PDB file of C-alpha atoms in Angstrom:
ATOM      1  CA  UNK A  21      -0.012   0.050   0.025  1.00 58.00           C
ATOM      2  CA  UNK A  22       1.426   3.412  -1.042  1.00 65.00           C
ATOM      3  CA  UNK A  23       1.073   6.336   1.267  1.00 63.00           C
ATOM      4  CA  UNK A  24      -0.487   9.090  -0.786  1.00 69.00           C
ATOM      5  CA  UNK A  25      -0.400  11.914   1.730  1.00 70.00           C
ATOM      6  CA  UNK A  26       0.900  12.502   5.205  1.00 68.00           C
ATOM      7  CA  UNK A  27      -0.072  15.366   7.405  1.00 71.00           C
ATOM      8  CA  UNK A  28       0.134  16.451  11.054  1.00 74.00           C
ATOM      9  CA  UNK A  29      -2.183  18.947  12.681  1.00 76.00           C
ATOM     10  CA  UNK A  30      -2.285  20.119  16.275  1.00 76.00           C
ATOM     11  CA  UNK A  31      -5.805  20.277  17.594  1.00 74.00           C
ATOM     12  CA  UNK A  32      -6.343  22.106  20.934  1.00 76.00           C
ATOM     13  CA  UNK A  33      -8.097  19.882  23.490  1.00 70.00           C
ATOM     14  CA  UNK A  34      -9.587  20.718  26.836  1.00 69.00           C
ATOM     15  CA  UNK A  35     -10.663  18.004  29.131  1.00 65.00           C
ATOM     16  CA  UNK A  36     -12.558  18.493  32.273  1.00 66.00           C
ATOM     17  CA  UNK A  37     -13.271  15.691  34.707  1.00 65.00           C
ATOM     18  CA  UNK A  38     -15.748  16.189  37.418  1.00 66.00           C
ATOM     19  CA  UNK A  39     -16.358  13.589  40.141  1.00 65.00           C
ATOM     20  CA  UNK A  40     -17.328  12.820  43.631  1.00 64.00           C
ATOM     21  CA  UNK A  41     -15.058  11.154  46.079  1.00 60.00           C
ATOM     22  CA  UNK A  42     -16.623   9.834  49.214  1.00 61.00           C
ATOM     23  CA  UNK A  43     -14.169   8.451  51.914  1.00 59.00           C
ATOM     24  CA  UNK A  44     -15.458   6.163  54.710  1.00 66.00           C
ATOM     25  CA  UNK A  45     -16.938   2.759  55.122  1.00 65.00           C
ATOM     26  CA  UNK A  46     -19.018   1.500  52.317  1.00 60.00           C
ATOM     27  CA  UNK A  47     -22.051  -0.526  52.981  1.00 65.00           C
ATOM     28  CA  UNK A  48     -21.732  -4.370  52.535  1.00 67.00           C
ATOM     29  CA  UNK A  49     -23.087  -3.954  48.838  1.00 73.00           C
ATOM     30  CA  UNK A  50     -22.654  -0.580  47.063  1.00 76.00           C
ATOM     31  CA  UNK A  51     -24.050   0.530  43.706  1.00 81.00           C
ATOM     32  CA  UNK A  52     -21.617   2.501  41.662  1.00 80.00           C
ATOM     33  CA  UNK A  53     -23.031   4.626  38.755  1.00 83.00           C
ATOM     34  CA  UNK A  54     -20.676   5.457  35.866  1.00 84.00           C
ATOM     35  CA  UNK A  55     -21.701   8.066  33.303  1.00 86.00           C
ATOM     36  CA  UNK A  56     -19.862  10.420  30.946  1.00 85.00           C
ATOM     37  CA  UNK A  57     -20.827  13.330  28.766  1.00 85.00           C
ATOM     38  CA  UNK A  58     -18.973  15.189  26.000  1.00 85.00           C
ATOM     39  CA  UNK A  59     -19.577  18.785  24.707  1.00 84.00           C
ATOM     40  CA  UNK A  60     -17.977  20.817  21.927  1.00 85.00           C
ATOM     41  CA  UNK A  61     -18.526  24.116  20.115  1.00 85.00           C
ATOM     42  CA  UNK A  62     -19.941  22.305  17.116  1.00 88.00           C
ATOM     43  CA  UNK A  63     -22.554  20.423  19.167  1.00 86.00           C
ATOM     44  CA  UNK A  64     -25.969  21.857  19.912  1.00 91.00           C
ATOM     45  CA  UNK A  65     -26.043  20.120  23.316  1.00 92.00           C
ATOM     46  CA  UNK A  66     -23.906  17.832  25.268  1.00 88.00           C
ATOM     47  CA  UNK A  67     -23.854  14.072  24.343  1.00 89.00           C
ATOM     48  CA  UNK A  68     -24.423  11.856  27.336  1.00 89.00           C
ATOM     49  CA  UNK A  69     -23.457   8.227  27.646  1.00 88.00           C
ATOM     50  CA  UNK A  70     -25.759   5.479  29.094  1.00 92.00           C
ATOM     51  CA  UNK A  71     -25.442   4.815  32.689  1.00 90.00           C
ATOM     52  CA  UNK A  72     -23.390   1.736  33.681  1.00 90.00           C
ATOM     53  CA  UNK A  73     -24.163   0.310  37.071  1.00 89.00           C
ATOM     54  CA  UNK A  74     -21.681  -1.730  39.013  1.00 84.00           C
ATOM     55  CA  UNK A  75     -22.556  -3.612  42.216  1.00 85.00           C
ATOM     56  CA  UNK A  76     -19.489  -3.641  44.292  1.00 78.00           C
ATOM     57  CA  UNK A  77     -19.260  -5.930  47.399  1.00 75.00           C
ATOM     58  CA  UNK A  78     -16.929  -5.562  50.253  1.00 70.00           C
ATOM     59  CA  UNK A  79     -13.353  -6.886  49.609  1.00 68.00           C
ATOM     60  CA  UNK A  80     -12.813 -10.305  50.970  1.00 74.00           C
ATOM     61  CA  UNK A  81      -9.193  -9.886  51.769  1.00 76.00           C
ATOM     62  CA  UNK A  82      -8.093  -8.941  55.279  1.00 80.00           C
ATOM     63  CA  UNK A  83      -4.587  -8.391  56.536  1.00 82.00           C
ATOM     64  CA  UNK A  84      -3.837  -8.983  60.202  1.00 88.00           C
ATOM     65  CA  UNK A  85      -0.436  -8.070  61.907  1.00 91.00           C
ATOM     66  CA  UNK A  86       0.301  -9.585  65.254  1.00 92.00           C
ATOM     67  CA  UNK A  87       3.479  -9.577  67.463  1.00 92.00           C
ATOM     68  CA  UNK A  88       4.877 -12.326  69.706  1.00 92.00           C
ATOM     69  CA  UNK A  89       4.944  -9.946  72.637  1.00 91.00           C
ATOM     70  CA  UNK A  90       2.961  -6.911  73.782  1.00 91.00           C
ATOM     71  CA  UNK A  91       5.897  -4.793  74.818  1.00 90.00           C
ATOM     72  CA  UNK A  92       9.570  -4.785  74.120  1.00 90.00           C
ATOM     73  CA  UNK A  93      12.762  -3.102  75.411  1.00 90.00           C
ATOM     74  CA  UNK A  94      15.627  -1.759  73.139  1.00 90.00           C
ATOM     75  CA  UNK A  95      17.530  -4.617  71.795  1.00 89.00           C
ATOM     76  CA  UNK A  96      14.672  -7.095  72.126  1.00 90.00           C
ATOM     77  CA  UNK A  97      13.593  -9.191  69.078  1.00 90.00           C
ATOM     78  CA  UNK A  98      10.024  -8.843  68.219  1.00 92.00           C
ATOM     79  CA  UNK A  99       8.688 -11.468  65.741  1.00 91.00           C
ATOM     80  CA  UNK A 100       5.670 -10.119  63.625  1.00 91.00           C
ATOM     81  CA  UNK A 101       3.243 -12.362  61.803  1.00 90.00           C
ATOM     82  CA  UNK A 102       1.088 -11.279  58.954  1.00 89.00           C
ATOM     83  CA  UNK A 103      -2.064 -13.217  57.875  1.00 88.00           C
ATOM     84  CA  UNK A 104      -3.944 -12.618  54.739  1.00 83.00           C
TER      85      UNK A 104
END
């Protein structure tokens, strides 16, 4: 295949991302809604995506750290155990 024409054009692009971040303990099962929209000077109105719903359960991994003693003095050896 022969390349007939090669061109490079710089197109200015502005991207705005808006979101909500909640920090805390989620319920046992959480519904997450994911949507997007796009707008441009040549569009009459924004174009909206369909809503995608995700049901997220709590993670099933838990990390526990324990020590072989409750207190230690300088120079003592403390053995830690990690359980996943």
